[in-house]
mmCIF file of C-alpha atoms in Angstrom:
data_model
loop_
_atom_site.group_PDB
_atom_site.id
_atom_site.type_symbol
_atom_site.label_atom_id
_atom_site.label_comp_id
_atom_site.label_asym_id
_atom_site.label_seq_id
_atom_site.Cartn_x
_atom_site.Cartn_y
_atom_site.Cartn_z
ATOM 1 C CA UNK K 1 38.763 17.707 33.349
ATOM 2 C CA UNK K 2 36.779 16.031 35.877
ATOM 3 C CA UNK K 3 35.533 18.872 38.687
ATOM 4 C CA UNK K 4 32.902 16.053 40.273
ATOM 5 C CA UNK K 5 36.287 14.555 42.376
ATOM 6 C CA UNK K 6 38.485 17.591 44.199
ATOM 7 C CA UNK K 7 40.087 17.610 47.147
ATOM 8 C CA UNK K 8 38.929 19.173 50.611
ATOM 9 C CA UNK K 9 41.756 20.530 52.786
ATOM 10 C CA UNK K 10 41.204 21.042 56.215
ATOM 11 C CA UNK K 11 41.339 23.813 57.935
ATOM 12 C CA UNK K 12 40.776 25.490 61.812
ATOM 13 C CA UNK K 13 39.368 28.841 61.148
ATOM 14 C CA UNK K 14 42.001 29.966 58.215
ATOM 15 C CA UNK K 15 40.525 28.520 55.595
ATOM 16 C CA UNK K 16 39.557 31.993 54.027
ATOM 17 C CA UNK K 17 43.445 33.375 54.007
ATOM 18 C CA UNK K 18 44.398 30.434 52.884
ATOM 19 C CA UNK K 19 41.813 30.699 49.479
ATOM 20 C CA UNK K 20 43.210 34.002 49.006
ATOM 21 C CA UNK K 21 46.956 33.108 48.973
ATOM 22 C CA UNK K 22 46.449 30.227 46.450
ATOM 23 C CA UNK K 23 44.153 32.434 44.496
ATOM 24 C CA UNK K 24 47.273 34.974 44.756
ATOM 25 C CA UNK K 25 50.073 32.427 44.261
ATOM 26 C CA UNK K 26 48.298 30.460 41.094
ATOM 27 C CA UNK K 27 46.021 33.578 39.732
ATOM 28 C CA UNK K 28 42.939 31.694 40.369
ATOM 29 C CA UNK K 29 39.672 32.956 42.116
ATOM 30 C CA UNK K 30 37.296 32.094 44.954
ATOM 31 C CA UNK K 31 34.048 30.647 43.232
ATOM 32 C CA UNK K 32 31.936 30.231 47.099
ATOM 33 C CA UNK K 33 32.691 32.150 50.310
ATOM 34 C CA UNK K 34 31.005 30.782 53.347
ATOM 35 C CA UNK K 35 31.496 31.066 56.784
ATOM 36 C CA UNK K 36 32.099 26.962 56.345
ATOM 37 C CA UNK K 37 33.921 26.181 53.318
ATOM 38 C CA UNK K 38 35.569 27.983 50.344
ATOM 39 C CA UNK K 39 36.137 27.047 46.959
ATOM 40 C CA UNK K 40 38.596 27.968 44.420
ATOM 41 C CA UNK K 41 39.209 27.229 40.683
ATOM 42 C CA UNK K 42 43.162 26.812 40.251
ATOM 43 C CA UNK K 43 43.538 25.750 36.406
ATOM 44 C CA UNK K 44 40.371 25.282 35.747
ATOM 45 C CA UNK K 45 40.254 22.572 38.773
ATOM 46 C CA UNK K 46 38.265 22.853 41.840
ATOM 47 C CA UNK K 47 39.584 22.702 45.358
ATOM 48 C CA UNK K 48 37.427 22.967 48.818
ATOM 49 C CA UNK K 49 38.575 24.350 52.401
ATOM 50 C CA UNK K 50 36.515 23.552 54.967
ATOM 51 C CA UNK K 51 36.869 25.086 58.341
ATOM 52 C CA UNK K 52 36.654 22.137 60.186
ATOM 53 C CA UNK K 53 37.981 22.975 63.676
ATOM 54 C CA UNK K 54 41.428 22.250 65.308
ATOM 55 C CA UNK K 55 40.844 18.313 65.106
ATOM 56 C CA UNK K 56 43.228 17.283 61.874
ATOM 57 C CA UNK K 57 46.008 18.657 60.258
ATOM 58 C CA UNK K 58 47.186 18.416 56.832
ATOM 59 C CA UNK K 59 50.481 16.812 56.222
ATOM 60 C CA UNK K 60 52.835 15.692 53.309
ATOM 61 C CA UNK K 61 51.208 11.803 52.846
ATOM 62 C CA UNK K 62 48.960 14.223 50.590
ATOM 63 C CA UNK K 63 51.222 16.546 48.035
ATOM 64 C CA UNK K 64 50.295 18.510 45.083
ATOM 65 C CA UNK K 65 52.245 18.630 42.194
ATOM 66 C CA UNK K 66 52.067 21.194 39.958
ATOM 67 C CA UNK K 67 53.381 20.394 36.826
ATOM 68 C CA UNK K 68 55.534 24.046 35.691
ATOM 69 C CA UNK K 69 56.552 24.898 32.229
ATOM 70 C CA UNK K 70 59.160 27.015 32.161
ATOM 71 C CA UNK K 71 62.569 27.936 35.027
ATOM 72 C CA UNK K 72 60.047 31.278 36.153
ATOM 73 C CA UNK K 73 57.270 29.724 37.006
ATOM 74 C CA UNK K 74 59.220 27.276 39.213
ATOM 75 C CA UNK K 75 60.634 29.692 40.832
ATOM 76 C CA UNK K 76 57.689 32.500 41.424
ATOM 77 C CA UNK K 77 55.572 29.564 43.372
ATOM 78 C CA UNK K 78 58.483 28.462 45.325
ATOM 79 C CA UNK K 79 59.360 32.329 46.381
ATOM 80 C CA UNK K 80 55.627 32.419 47.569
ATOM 81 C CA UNK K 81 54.631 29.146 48.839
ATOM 82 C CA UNK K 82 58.398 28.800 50.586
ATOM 83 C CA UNK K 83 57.690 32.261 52.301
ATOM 84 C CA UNK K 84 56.944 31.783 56.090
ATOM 85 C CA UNK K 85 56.990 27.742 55.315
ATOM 86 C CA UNK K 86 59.196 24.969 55.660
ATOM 87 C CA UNK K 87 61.524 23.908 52.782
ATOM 88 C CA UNK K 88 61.021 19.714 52.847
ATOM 89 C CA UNK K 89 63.642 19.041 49.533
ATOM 90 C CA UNK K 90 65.435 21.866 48.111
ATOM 91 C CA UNK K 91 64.698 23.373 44.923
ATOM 92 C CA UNK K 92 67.198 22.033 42.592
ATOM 93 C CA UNK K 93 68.186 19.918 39.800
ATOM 94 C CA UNK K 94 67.645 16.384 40.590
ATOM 95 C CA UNK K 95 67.237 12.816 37.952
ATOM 96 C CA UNK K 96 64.196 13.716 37.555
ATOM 97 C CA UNK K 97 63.381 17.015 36.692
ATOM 98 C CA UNK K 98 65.534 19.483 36.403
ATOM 99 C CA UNK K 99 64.110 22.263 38.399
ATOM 100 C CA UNK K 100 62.435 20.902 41.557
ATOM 101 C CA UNK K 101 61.397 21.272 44.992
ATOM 102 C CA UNK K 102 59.107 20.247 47.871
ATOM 103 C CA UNK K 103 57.696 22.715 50.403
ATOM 104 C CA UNK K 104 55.336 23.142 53.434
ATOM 105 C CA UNK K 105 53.584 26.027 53.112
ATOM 106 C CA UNK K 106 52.311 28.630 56.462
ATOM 107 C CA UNK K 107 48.805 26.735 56.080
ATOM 108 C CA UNK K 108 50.465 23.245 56.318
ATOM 109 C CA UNK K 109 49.586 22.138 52.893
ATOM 110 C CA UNK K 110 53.000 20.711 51.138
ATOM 111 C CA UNK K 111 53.588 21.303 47.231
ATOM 112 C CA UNK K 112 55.947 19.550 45.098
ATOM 113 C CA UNK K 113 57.003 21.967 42.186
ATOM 114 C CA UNK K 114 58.214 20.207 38.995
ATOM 115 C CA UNK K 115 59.366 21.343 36.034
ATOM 116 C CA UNK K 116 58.755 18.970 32.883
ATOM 117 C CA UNK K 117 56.292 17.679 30.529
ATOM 118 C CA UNK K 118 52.878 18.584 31.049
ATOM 119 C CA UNK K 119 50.284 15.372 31.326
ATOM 120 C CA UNK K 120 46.792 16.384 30.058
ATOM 121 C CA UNK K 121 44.985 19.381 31.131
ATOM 122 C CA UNK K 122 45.275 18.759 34.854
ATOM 123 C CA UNK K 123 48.406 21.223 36.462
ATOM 124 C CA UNK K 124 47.854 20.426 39.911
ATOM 125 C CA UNK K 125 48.125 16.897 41.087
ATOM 126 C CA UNK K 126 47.348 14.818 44.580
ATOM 127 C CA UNK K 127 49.857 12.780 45.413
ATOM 128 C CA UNK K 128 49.559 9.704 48.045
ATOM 129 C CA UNK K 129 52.461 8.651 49.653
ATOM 130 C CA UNK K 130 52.320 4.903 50.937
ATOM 131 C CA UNK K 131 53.925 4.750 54.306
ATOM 132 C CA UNK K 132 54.031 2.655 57.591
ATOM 133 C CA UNK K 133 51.977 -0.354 57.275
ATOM 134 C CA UNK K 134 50.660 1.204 53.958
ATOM 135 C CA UNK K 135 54.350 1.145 52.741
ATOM 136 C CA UNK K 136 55.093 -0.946 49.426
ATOM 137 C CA UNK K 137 51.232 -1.283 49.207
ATOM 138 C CA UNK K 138 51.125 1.657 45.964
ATOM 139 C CA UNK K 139 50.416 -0.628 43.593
ATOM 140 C CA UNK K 140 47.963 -2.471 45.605
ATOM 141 C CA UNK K 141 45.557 0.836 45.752
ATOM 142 C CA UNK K 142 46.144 2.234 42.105
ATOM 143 C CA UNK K 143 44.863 -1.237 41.282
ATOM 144 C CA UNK K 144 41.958 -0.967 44.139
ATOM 145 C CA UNK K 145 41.262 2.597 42.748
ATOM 146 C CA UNK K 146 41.109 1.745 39.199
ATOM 147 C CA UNK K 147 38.521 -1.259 39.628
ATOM 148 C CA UNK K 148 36.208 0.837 41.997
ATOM 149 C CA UNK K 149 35.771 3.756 39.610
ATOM 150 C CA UNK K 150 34.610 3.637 35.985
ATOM 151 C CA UNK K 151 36.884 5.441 33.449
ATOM 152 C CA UNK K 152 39.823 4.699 35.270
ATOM 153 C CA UNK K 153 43.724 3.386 34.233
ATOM 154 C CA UNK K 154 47.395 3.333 35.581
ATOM 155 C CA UNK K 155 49.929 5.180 34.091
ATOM 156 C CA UNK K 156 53.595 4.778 34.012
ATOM 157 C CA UNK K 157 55.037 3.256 37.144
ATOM 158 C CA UNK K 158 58.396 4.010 37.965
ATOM 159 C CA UNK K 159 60.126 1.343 40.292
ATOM 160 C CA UNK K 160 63.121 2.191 43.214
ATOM 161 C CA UNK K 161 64.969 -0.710 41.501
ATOM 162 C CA UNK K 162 64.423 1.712 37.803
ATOM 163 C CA UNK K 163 67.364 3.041 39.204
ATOM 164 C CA UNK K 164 66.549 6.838 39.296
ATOM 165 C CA UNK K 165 67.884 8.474 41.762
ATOM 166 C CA UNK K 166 66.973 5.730 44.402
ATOM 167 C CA UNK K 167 70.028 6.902 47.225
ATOM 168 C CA UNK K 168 67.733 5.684 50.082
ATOM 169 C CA UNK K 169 67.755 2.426 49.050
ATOM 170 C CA UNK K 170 64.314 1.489 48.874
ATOM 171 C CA UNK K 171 62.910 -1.913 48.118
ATOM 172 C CA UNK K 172 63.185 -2.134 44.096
ATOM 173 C CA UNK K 173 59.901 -3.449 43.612
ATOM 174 C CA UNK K 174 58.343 -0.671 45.595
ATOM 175 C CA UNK K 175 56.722 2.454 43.595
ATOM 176 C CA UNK K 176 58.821 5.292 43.099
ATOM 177 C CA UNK K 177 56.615 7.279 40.903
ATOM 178 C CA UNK K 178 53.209 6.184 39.463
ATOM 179 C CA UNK K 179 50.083 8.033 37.812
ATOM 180 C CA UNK K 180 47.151 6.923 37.807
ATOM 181 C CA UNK K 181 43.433 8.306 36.708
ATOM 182 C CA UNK K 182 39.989 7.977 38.302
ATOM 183 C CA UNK K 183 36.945 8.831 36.360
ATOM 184 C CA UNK K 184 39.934 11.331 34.070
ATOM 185 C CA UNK K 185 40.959 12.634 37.297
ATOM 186 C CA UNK K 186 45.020 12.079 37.963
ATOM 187 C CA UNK K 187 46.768 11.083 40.900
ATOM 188 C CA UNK K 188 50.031 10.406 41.352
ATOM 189 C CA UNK K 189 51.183 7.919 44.159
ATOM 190 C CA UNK K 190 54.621 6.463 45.594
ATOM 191 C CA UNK K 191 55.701 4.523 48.326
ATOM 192 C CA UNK K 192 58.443 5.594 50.811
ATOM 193 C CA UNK K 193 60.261 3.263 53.804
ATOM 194 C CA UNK K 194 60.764 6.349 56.249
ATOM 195 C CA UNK K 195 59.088 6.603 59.715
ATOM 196 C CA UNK K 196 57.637 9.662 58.724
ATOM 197 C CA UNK K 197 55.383 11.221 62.535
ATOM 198 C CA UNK K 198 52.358 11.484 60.190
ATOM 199 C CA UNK K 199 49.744 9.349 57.808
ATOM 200 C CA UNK K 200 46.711 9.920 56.063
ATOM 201 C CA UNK K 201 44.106 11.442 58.043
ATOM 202 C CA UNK K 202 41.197 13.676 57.680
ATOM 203 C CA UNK K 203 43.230 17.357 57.086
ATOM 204 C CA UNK K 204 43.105 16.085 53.391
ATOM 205 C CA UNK K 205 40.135 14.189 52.002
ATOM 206 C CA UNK K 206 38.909 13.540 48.490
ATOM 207 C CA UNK K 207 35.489 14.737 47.769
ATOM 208 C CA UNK K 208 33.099 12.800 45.057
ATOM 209 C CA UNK K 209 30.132 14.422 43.789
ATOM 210 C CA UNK K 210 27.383 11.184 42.586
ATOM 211 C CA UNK K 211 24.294 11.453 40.083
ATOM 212 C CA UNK K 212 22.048 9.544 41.946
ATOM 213 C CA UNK K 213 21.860 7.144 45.025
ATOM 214 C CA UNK K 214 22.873 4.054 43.085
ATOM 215 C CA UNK K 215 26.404 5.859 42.365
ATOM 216 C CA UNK K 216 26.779 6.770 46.094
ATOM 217 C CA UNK K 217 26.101 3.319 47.140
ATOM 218 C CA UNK K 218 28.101 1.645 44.764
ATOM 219 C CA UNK K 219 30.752 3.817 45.805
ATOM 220 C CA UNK K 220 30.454 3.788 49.581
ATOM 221 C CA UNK K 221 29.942 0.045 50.172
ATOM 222 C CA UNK K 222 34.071 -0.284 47.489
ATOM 223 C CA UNK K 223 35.689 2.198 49.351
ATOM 224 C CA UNK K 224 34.405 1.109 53.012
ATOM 225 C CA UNK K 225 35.415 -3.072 52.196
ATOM 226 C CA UNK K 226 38.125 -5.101 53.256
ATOM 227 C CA UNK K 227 38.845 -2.852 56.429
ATOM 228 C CA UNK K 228 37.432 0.571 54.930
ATOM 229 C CA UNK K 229 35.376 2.860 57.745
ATOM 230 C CA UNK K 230 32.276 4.375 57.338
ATOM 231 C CA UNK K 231 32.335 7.830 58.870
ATOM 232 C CA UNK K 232 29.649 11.100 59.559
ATOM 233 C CA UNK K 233 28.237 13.343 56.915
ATOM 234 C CA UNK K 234 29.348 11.312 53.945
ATOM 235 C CA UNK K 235 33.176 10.735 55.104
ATOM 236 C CA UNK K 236 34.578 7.659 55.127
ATOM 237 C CA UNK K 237 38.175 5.641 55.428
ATOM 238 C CA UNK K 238 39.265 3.389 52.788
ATOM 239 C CA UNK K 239 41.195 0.269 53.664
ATOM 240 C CA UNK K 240 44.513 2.494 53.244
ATOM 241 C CA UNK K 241 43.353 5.129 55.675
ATOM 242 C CA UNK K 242 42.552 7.663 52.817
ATOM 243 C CA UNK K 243 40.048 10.058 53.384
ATOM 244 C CA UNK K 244 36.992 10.215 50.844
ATOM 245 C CA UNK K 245 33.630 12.162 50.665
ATOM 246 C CA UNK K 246 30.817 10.281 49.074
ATOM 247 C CA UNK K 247 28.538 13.661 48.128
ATOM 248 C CA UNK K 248 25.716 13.212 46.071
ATOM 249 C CA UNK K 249 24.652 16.851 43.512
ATOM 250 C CA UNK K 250 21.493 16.522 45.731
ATOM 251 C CA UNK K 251 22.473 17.739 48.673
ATOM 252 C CA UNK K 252 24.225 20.207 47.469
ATOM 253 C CA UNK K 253 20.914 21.551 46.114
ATOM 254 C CA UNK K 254 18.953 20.969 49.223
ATOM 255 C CA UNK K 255 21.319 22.859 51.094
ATOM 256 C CA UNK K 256 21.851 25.360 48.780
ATOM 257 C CA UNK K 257 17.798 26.125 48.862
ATOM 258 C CA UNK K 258 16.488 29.890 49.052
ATOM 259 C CA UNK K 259 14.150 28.574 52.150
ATOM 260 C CA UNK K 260 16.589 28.415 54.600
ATOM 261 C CA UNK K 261 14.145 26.373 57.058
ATOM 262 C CA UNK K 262 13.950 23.968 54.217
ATOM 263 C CA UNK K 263 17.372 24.180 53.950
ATOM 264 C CA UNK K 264 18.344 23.988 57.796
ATOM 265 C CA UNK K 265 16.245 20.604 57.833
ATOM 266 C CA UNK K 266 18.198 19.055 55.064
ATOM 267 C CA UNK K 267 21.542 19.672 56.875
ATOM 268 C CA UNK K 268 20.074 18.650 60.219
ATOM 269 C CA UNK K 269 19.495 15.615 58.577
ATOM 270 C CA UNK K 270 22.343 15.059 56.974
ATOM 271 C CA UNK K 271 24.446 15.424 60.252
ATOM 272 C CA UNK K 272 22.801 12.597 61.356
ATOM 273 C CA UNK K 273 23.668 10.047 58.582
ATOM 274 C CA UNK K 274 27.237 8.394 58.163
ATOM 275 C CA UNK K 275 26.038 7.283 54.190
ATOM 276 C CA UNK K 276 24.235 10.045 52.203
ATOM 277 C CA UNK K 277 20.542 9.230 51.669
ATOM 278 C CA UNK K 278 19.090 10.967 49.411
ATOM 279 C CA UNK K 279 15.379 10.093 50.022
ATOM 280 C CA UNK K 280 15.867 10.959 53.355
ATOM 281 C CA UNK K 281 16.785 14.158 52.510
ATOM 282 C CA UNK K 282 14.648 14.412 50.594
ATOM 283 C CA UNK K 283 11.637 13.861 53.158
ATOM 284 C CA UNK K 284 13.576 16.298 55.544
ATOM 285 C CA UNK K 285 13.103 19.177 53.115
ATOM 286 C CA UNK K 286 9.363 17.976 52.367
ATOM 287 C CA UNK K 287 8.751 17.926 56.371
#
């Protein structure tokens, strides 16, 4: 499994109770405690909260799936995740799985629980939801996706007019249910007609951890064309409004330096740059 791409969620001073109630809910465990940002291994797969401030909040355009085994399981996350959240689809039987539901939980983060087949190692899966002007668009970015990162393919795509369960009468050629994999890592995407009050935004971002500068550049300058935005600190907008960070191992061990004026520098520097550059990092901590 591919821990150099995880996602960041967003949070405004929570971020810590939130690491501890997934690490409670999923039996995983906090693998960095800062002040700033925790991280968590859930399944083996790496997950960042930042503690970003009351600007963004997280909402359902980003899901997780987690793929469940067995009726229990199911049912244990969705007594814990459901508890002091808001139930978005009851859990249920539906056409497609036969034990499922969707739920925000007290931290705003929503989950889609799923009972059926297990695909690869990953358990926990991102999935984008193509709405508003993005709407119809899903197969436009797996394809976008797939050509900007090596190691990359589309899965199975499951159309509205597949007829499975499509009661809201989508377009048919619109994307019900795909999957899709960058560098090994799986997403799943669909595209939905309703005038949901939300969109992608910054409350859930993608985080990409490069080799060297060639990789971040390679990767900025795709994910910033045809309408992308370059952002601060590494963040950026791709043309569908999808949050990425473009973080090169460097930094990370800059920052992460025992001389914390050497390492101060480094971030002071880094707060200054929209693009990563590691050479002028690297001068920073050599200043």
């Amino acid at each position: 499994m591919n821990n150099d791409i995880f996602p960041c969620l967003w949070h405004n001073e929570d971020a810590k109770e939130a690491a501890e109630f997934y690490c409670k809910v999923f039996n995983g465990k906090i693998t960095a405690d800062t002040p700033v940002v925790m991280n968590i291994d859930l399944f083996g797969q790496k997950i960042m909260l930042l503690n970003g401030g009351p600007q963004f909040e997280k909402n359902a355009s980003v899901s997780f799936m987690v793929l469940c085994e067995t009726d229990d399981e199911v049912q244990n996350y969705w007594n814990q995740l459901s508890d002091g959240g808001i139930v978005l689809m009851e859990l249920g039987k539906y056409p497609w799985s036969e034990k499922y539901g969707w739920v925000r939980d007290k931290f705003g983060l929503t989950w889609q629980l799923y009972l059926g087949e297990k695909q690869g190692e990953q358990k926990i899966i991102p999935t984008l939801m193509f709405i508003h002007q993005n709407n119809g668009k899903a197969m436009e970015a797996m394809d976008f996706y797939t050509h900007v990162f090596p190691n990359s393919k589309i899965g199975g795509v499951l159309k509205y007019g597949d007829g499975v369960g499509n009661e809201s009468h989508e377009v048919p050629e619109n994307v019900q249910h795909a999957h899709f994999e960058i560098d090994g890592y799986s997403f799943f995407c669909m595209d939905n007609s309703y005038d949901h009050k939300f969109d992608f935004n910054e409350g859930i971002s993608m985080v990409v951890m490069t080799d060297n500068q060639e990789e971040t550049d390679d990767l900025w300058n795709a994910l910033t064309s045809d309408g992308g935005r370059e952002s601060m600190c590494g963040w950026l907008k791709d043309q569908f409004g999808m949050s990425w960070q473009i973080v090169p191992k460097k930094l990370i061990e800059l920052m992460s330096d025992s001389d914390q004026l050497k390492a101060q520098k480094v971030v002071q520097a880094m707060m200054k740059m929209q693009k990563i550059v590691i050479k002028d990092l690297e001068n920073a901590y050599n200043s």
